[in-house]
Short mmCIF file of C-alpha atoms in Angstrom, two decimals:
data_model
loop_
_atom_site.label_atom_id
_atom_site.label_comp_id
_atom_site.label_asym_id
_atom_site.label_seq_id
_atom_site.Cartn_x
_atom_site.Cartn_y
_atom_site.Cartn_z
CA MET A 1 128.50 126.38 97.87
CA HIS A 2 126.40 129.50 98.31
CA ALA A 3 125.19 131.32 95.22
CA VAL A 4 122.62 133.92 94.20
CA VAL A 5 120.01 132.26 92.00
CA LEU A 6 117.27 133.73 89.82
CA HIS A 7 114.24 131.44 89.49
CA SER A 8 111.87 133.89 87.77
CA PHE A 9 112.33 137.17 85.93
CA GLY A 10 111.20 140.25 87.79
CA PRO A 11 112.26 142.67 90.54
CA ALA A 12 115.57 142.61 92.38
CA GLU A 13 114.15 140.66 95.30
CA ASN A 14 113.78 137.66 92.98
CA LEU A 15 117.51 137.10 93.45
CA ARG A 16 117.83 134.48 96.19
CA TYR A 17 120.88 133.51 98.22
CA GLU A 18 120.88 129.70 98.28
CA THR A 19 122.97 126.58 98.66
CA VAL A 20 123.70 124.87 95.34
CA PRO A 21 126.04 122.05 94.23
CA ASP A 22 129.68 122.95 93.66
CA PRO A 23 130.52 123.30 89.95
CA GLU A 24 133.18 121.05 88.45
CA PRO A 25 135.53 122.25 85.71
CA GLY A 26 135.13 120.53 82.35
CA PRO A 27 137.73 120.04 79.61
CA GLY A 28 139.78 123.19 79.13
CA GLN A 29 138.33 124.83 82.23
CA VAL A 30 139.43 125.81 85.73
CA ARG A 31 137.44 126.36 88.90
CA VAL A 32 137.92 129.63 90.75
CA VAL A 33 137.30 130.37 94.41
CA VAL A 34 135.53 133.69 93.91
CA LYS A 35 136.93 136.64 95.84
CA ALA A 36 135.11 139.35 93.88
CA ALA A 37 132.38 139.31 91.25
CA GLY A 38 131.22 142.20 89.11
CA VAL A 39 127.63 143.33 88.70
CA HIS A 40 126.75 144.85 85.33
CA LEU A 41 123.83 147.14 84.53
CA VAL A 42 122.75 144.84 81.70
CA GLU A 43 122.32 142.05 84.26
CA THR A 44 119.70 144.10 86.07
CA LYS A 45 117.78 144.46 82.81
CA MET A 46 118.08 140.73 82.06
CA ARG A 47 116.95 139.87 85.59
CA ALA A 48 113.83 141.92 84.95
CA GLY A 49 113.19 139.99 81.74
CA GLY A 50 114.32 142.66 79.28
CA ALA A 51 115.20 141.49 75.78
CA GLY A 52 115.83 142.83 72.30
CA GLY A 53 118.10 145.52 70.92
CA LEU A 54 121.67 145.19 72.19
CA MET A 55 120.57 142.94 75.06
CA PRO A 56 122.10 139.46 75.31
CA PRO A 57 119.62 136.57 75.10
CA LEU A 58 117.87 135.79 78.35
CA PRO A 59 119.30 132.81 80.25
CA GLU A 60 117.45 129.63 81.01
CA LEU A 61 116.14 129.58 84.56
CA PRO A 62 117.23 128.98 87.23
CA ALA A 63 120.28 131.11 86.45
CA ILE A 64 123.36 132.48 88.21
CA PHE A 65 124.47 135.83 86.80
CA GLY A 66 127.94 137.33 86.75
CA GLY A 67 130.69 136.79 84.19
CA GLU A 68 133.29 139.09 85.79
CA VAL A 69 135.17 137.03 88.35
CA ALA A 70 138.45 137.31 90.25
CA GLY A 71 139.82 134.75 92.65
CA ARG A 72 142.18 131.82 93.09
CA VAL A 73 142.16 128.64 91.00
CA ASP A 74 141.49 125.58 93.16
CA ALA A 75 140.85 122.88 90.53
CA VAL A 76 141.44 122.23 86.84
CA GLY A 77 139.57 120.19 84.28
CA PRO A 78 140.89 117.62 81.80
CA GLY A 79 143.64 118.96 79.56
CA VAL A 80 144.54 121.92 81.78
CA ASP A 81 148.01 122.29 83.32
CA SER A 82 147.84 121.75 87.08
CA ALA A 83 150.26 124.67 87.47
CA TRP A 84 147.18 126.92 87.32
CA ILE A 85 146.12 125.70 90.79
CA GLY A 86 146.82 128.38 93.37
CA ARG A 87 147.15 131.21 90.85
CA ASP A 88 145.24 134.45 91.29
CA VAL A 89 143.24 135.14 88.14
CA VAL A 90 140.53 137.31 86.68
CA THR A 91 138.16 136.59 83.81
CA SER A 92 135.19 138.10 82.05
CA GLY A 93 133.85 134.65 81.22
CA GLY A 94 132.87 132.98 84.48
CA ARG A 95 130.51 130.00 84.03
CA PRO A 96 128.27 129.44 85.93
CA GLY A 97 128.17 133.05 86.96
CA GLY A 98 130.24 134.84 89.50
CA TYR A 99 127.37 135.49 91.92
CA ALA A 100 128.69 132.48 93.81
CA GLU A 101 131.48 131.18 96.00
CA LEU A 102 132.84 129.05 93.14
CA ALA A 103 132.77 129.56 89.37
CA VAL A 104 134.29 127.83 86.37
CA ALA A 105 135.90 129.52 83.38
CA ASP A 106 137.72 128.55 80.19
CA VAL A 107 141.46 128.63 80.76
CA THR A 108 141.84 130.61 77.54
CA ALA A 109 139.76 133.44 79.05
CA LEU A 110 141.95 133.87 82.13
CA HIS A 111 144.36 136.69 82.96
CA ARG A 112 146.82 136.35 85.81
CA LEU A 113 146.51 139.18 88.30
CA PRO A 114 149.40 141.65 87.99
CA GLY A 115 151.37 141.98 91.20
CA GLY A 116 149.76 144.20 93.80
CA LEU A 117 146.39 144.39 92.07
CA SER A 118 143.42 143.63 94.33
CA TYR A 119 140.67 141.24 93.32
CA GLU A 120 138.13 144.08 93.41
CA THR A 121 140.22 146.34 91.18
CA ALA A 122 140.84 143.50 88.75
CA VAL A 123 137.11 142.87 88.43
CA ALA A 124 136.46 146.56 87.91
CA MET A 125 139.00 146.69 85.08
CA ILE A 126 138.37 143.39 83.26
CA VAL A 127 135.20 144.71 81.60
CA THR A 128 134.68 148.33 82.70
CA GLY A 129 138.33 149.30 82.24
CA CYS A 130 138.64 147.32 79.03
CA THR A 131 135.53 148.98 77.62
CA ALA A 132 136.77 152.43 78.62
CA LEU A 133 140.00 151.89 76.69
CA GLU A 134 138.06 150.72 73.65
CA PHE A 135 135.83 153.80 73.81
CA LEU A 136 138.90 156.02 74.01
CA ASP A 137 140.28 154.44 70.87
CA VAL A 138 137.03 155.31 69.10
CA ALA A 139 136.92 158.87 70.49
CA LYS A 140 140.55 159.64 69.50
CA LEU A 141 141.00 162.39 72.08
CA THR A 142 143.85 164.87 71.79
CA PRO A 143 145.45 167.30 74.28
CA SER A 144 143.70 170.19 72.51
CA ASP A 145 140.21 168.77 73.02
CA VAL A 146 137.57 170.16 75.35
CA VAL A 147 135.89 166.94 76.43
CA LEU A 148 132.46 166.60 78.01
CA VAL A 149 131.81 163.27 79.72
CA THR A 150 128.27 162.50 80.91
CA SER A 151 127.71 159.90 83.64
CA ALA A 152 131.20 160.94 84.71
CA ALA A 153 130.91 159.39 88.18
CA GLY A 154 130.09 155.96 86.77
CA GLY A 155 132.50 153.08 86.39
CA ILE A 156 133.47 153.95 82.82
CA GLY A 157 132.95 157.69 83.05
CA ARG A 158 135.45 158.24 85.83
CA LEU A 159 138.12 156.33 83.90
CA LEU A 160 137.47 158.50 80.84
CA VAL A 161 137.86 161.63 82.97
CA GLN A 162 141.18 160.37 84.37
CA TYR A 163 142.52 159.47 80.94
CA ALA A 164 141.49 162.75 79.31
CA ARG A 165 143.08 164.74 82.15
CA SER A 166 146.33 162.76 81.90
CA LEU A 167 146.33 163.50 78.17
CA GLY A 168 146.18 167.23 78.87
CA ALA A 169 142.68 167.83 77.51
CA THR A 170 140.22 170.17 79.21
CA VAL A 171 137.62 167.98 80.89
CA ILE A 172 134.03 168.68 81.89
CA GLY A 173 132.42 165.93 83.95
CA ALA A 174 128.63 165.84 84.28
CA ALA A 175 126.93 163.69 86.91
CA GLY A 176 123.72 163.61 88.94
CA GLY A 177 123.60 165.08 92.46
CA PRO A 178 126.07 166.95 94.68
CA ALA A 179 127.87 163.83 95.97
CA LYS A 180 128.63 162.52 92.49
CA VAL A 181 129.64 165.97 91.27
CA ALA A 182 132.09 166.14 94.20
CA ASP A 183 133.52 162.77 93.14
CA VAL A 184 134.04 164.03 89.60
CA ARG A 185 135.76 167.16 90.91
CA GLU A 186 138.14 165.00 92.97
CA LEU A 187 139.06 163.09 89.81
CA GLY A 188 140.59 166.30 88.49
CA ALA A 189 137.90 167.44 86.06
CA ASP A 190 138.39 171.10 85.14
CA LEU A 191 134.66 171.58 85.56
CA ALA A 192 132.19 169.31 87.39
CA VAL A 193 128.49 169.96 86.89
CA ASP A 194 125.17 168.54 88.06
CA TYR A 195 123.03 167.62 85.06
CA ASP A 196 120.02 167.08 87.28
CA GLU A 197 119.78 170.87 87.62
CA PRO A 198 117.59 172.59 84.99
CA GLY A 199 119.60 174.55 82.44
CA TRP A 200 122.90 173.06 83.56
CA GLN A 201 124.30 173.33 80.05
CA ASP A 202 123.89 177.12 80.07
CA GLY A 203 126.16 177.33 83.11
CA VAL A 204 128.78 175.23 81.37
CA ALA A 205 128.81 177.52 78.35
CA GLU A 206 129.30 180.55 80.58
CA ARG A 207 132.12 178.99 82.61
CA LEU A 208 134.01 177.88 79.51
CA GLY A 209 134.63 181.55 78.77
CA GLY A 210 134.30 181.36 75.02
CA ARG A 211 135.76 177.90 74.56
CA THR A 212 133.51 175.19 73.17
CA VAL A 213 133.17 171.43 73.58
CA THR A 214 134.95 169.52 70.82
CA ALA A 215 134.23 165.95 71.97
CA LEU A 216 131.15 164.66 73.80
CA LEU A 217 131.35 161.17 75.30
CA ASP A 218 127.78 160.42 76.31
CA GLY A 219 126.90 157.57 78.64
CA VAL A 220 123.35 158.66 79.47
CA GLY A 221 121.27 159.29 76.34
CA GLY A 222 117.80 160.79 76.46
CA ASP A 223 117.16 164.40 77.45
CA LYS A 224 120.52 164.81 79.19
CA ALA A 225 122.32 163.81 76.00
CA ARG A 226 120.16 166.24 74.03
CA ALA A 227 121.13 169.06 76.40
CA ALA A 228 124.82 168.12 76.28
CA PHE A 229 124.72 168.03 72.49
CA GLU A 230 123.80 171.73 72.50
CA LEU A 231 127.30 172.47 73.84
CA LEU A 232 129.11 170.72 71.00
CA ALA A 233 131.02 173.05 68.70
CA ASP A 234 130.79 172.89 64.91
CA GLY A 235 133.14 170.17 63.68
CA GLY A 236 132.91 168.31 66.99
CA ARG A 237 132.45 164.60 67.75
CA TYR A 238 129.50 163.01 69.51
CA VAL A 239 130.30 159.51 70.78
CA THR A 240 127.66 157.27 72.36
CA ILE A 241 129.23 155.14 75.10
CA GLY A 242 126.11 154.11 77.01
CA THR A 243 122.39 154.64 77.58
CA ALA A 244 121.93 154.80 81.35
CA SER A 245 118.57 156.54 80.77
CA ALA A 246 117.48 153.54 78.63
CA GLU A 247 116.84 156.01 75.79
CA LEU A 248 119.28 156.24 72.89
CA TYR A 249 119.83 159.81 71.68
CA GLU A 250 120.46 160.08 67.94
CA PRO A 251 121.28 163.57 66.63
CA ASP A 252 119.37 164.85 63.62
CA PRO A 253 121.28 163.89 60.42
CA GLU A 254 120.65 167.30 58.86
CA THR A 255 122.07 169.07 61.90
CA LEU A 256 125.16 166.86 61.75
CA LYS A 257 125.68 167.71 58.10
CA GLU A 258 125.07 171.45 58.46
CA ARG A 259 127.46 171.77 61.41
CA ASP A 260 130.08 169.30 60.17
CA LEU A 261 129.56 167.10 63.24
CA THR A 262 130.23 163.39 63.52
CA ALA A 263 128.10 160.98 65.56
CA THR A 264 129.51 157.55 66.42
CA ASN A 265 127.85 154.77 68.36
CA ALA A 266 130.89 153.23 70.03
CA LEU A 267 128.73 150.47 71.50
CA MET A 268 128.01 149.11 68.04
CA ILE A 269 131.66 149.32 67.02
CA LEU A 270 132.76 147.29 70.05
CA LEU A 271 130.18 144.59 69.31
CA GLY A 272 131.75 144.15 65.90
CA ARG A 273 135.26 143.35 67.10
CA PRO A 274 135.10 140.87 70.00
CA GLU A 275 138.41 139.29 68.98
CA GLU A 276 140.21 142.45 70.17
CA ARG A 277 138.88 142.32 73.72
CA PRO A 278 141.54 140.07 75.31
CA ALA A 279 144.26 142.53 74.34
CA TYR A 280 142.27 145.45 75.75
CA GLU A 281 141.60 143.49 78.94
CA ALA A 282 145.34 142.99 79.43
CA LYS A 283 146.00 146.70 78.79
CA ALA A 284 143.33 147.69 81.31
CA LEU A 285 144.77 145.45 84.03
CA GLU A 286 148.25 146.82 83.34
CA ALA A 287 147.00 150.42 83.51
CA ALA A 288 145.44 149.76 86.92
CA ALA A 289 148.50 147.90 88.25
CA GLU A 290 150.69 150.85 87.26
CA GLY A 291 148.29 153.36 88.81
CA ARG A 292 147.53 155.13 85.52
CA LEU A 293 143.80 154.39 85.87
CA VAL A 294 142.13 154.02 89.25
CA PRO A 295 138.60 152.60 89.27
CA ALA A 296 136.09 153.24 92.03
CA VAL A 297 134.37 150.21 93.50
CA GLN A 298 131.34 149.79 95.72
CA THR A 299 131.12 146.41 97.37
CA PHE A 300 128.15 144.43 98.65
CA PRO A 301 128.23 141.04 100.40
CA LEU A 302 127.25 138.23 98.05
CA ALA A 303 124.12 137.61 100.13
CA GLN A 304 123.01 141.19 99.36
CA ALA A 305 123.02 140.84 95.57
CA ALA A 306 119.37 141.93 95.45
CA GLN A 307 120.25 145.18 97.25
CA ALA A 308 123.15 145.69 94.86
CA HIS A 309 120.84 145.34 91.85
CA ALA A 310 118.30 147.73 93.34
CA ALA A 311 120.95 150.34 94.11
CA LEU A 312 122.43 150.07 90.61
CA GLU A 313 119.03 150.36 88.93
CA THR A 314 118.18 153.51 90.86
CA ARG A 315 121.61 155.04 90.19
CA GLN A 316 122.55 155.13 93.87
CA THR A 317 125.99 153.63 93.31
CA THR A 318 129.36 155.13 92.44
CA GLY A 319 131.84 153.26 90.30
CA LYS A 320 131.85 149.52 89.76
CA VAL A 321 129.45 147.42 91.85
CA ILE A 322 131.13 144.29 93.18
CA LEU A 323 129.87 141.31 95.19
CA VAL A 324 132.19 139.80 97.77
CA PRO A 325 131.47 136.24 98.98
#
């Protein structure tokens, strides 16, 4: 089969499209003919050799990245019902990784694709959609909230915007550059703003007409998070859902206390309850199949995995990045 293999940590061009032996499913596993494979931002950091903090351990090299896989089962291992053969499935636990034409996965980690759901959409929802729903449970949004979502054009951000709008909340979506701001506006955000523009938060305050932000869902961190935090009303909630800037923003504890604000790192909460993920994965797939949440996807041919990594690292993508063999 063809696969994208990393032989040494470093830049995106270290990802090489090669011919490797076909994997065989072991006990309790199935083999999937990959139709779509997700690319995650953390994989770009691991490819570069990043470690520590919330990063997973680096893989042994050579390595094939990609745990988010959708496709059709073509073989089963010992102890697995042969009825799985021919079924369309999606999993967040592809092994070896999904940057390949074939991948194996534990049968216990599989979800059958709901009717009418595309492979690409399933991959976008199995981790990104699942995580968005988990973040929403932490944020506890209500129809009366004024919600500010940063990185609102990203895979998770756009789902949060859709959900908050469907709930009846007032939604402000912040993204970088005119094209991404236009995407956020099309999602139905009440206000879409470009946080690459100096003083963007001042414009938001003016356009809210006296209303104030009650919930900030921040996927960026760093200076943009600091600017967004200025818009949060007393008694509001600051929820960390990502650090696209690679810099975690932590509000001053004294400020939180004086203004009766809460700050929650949703990333840490999710790490502490992995046993709940399968249920959230199923809910995310169902939400997409019913059209309640619609992810954006940007596809690259499998052979262009290096270009996909480079585009994701430089924030030139919109929505979920997916490789198609």
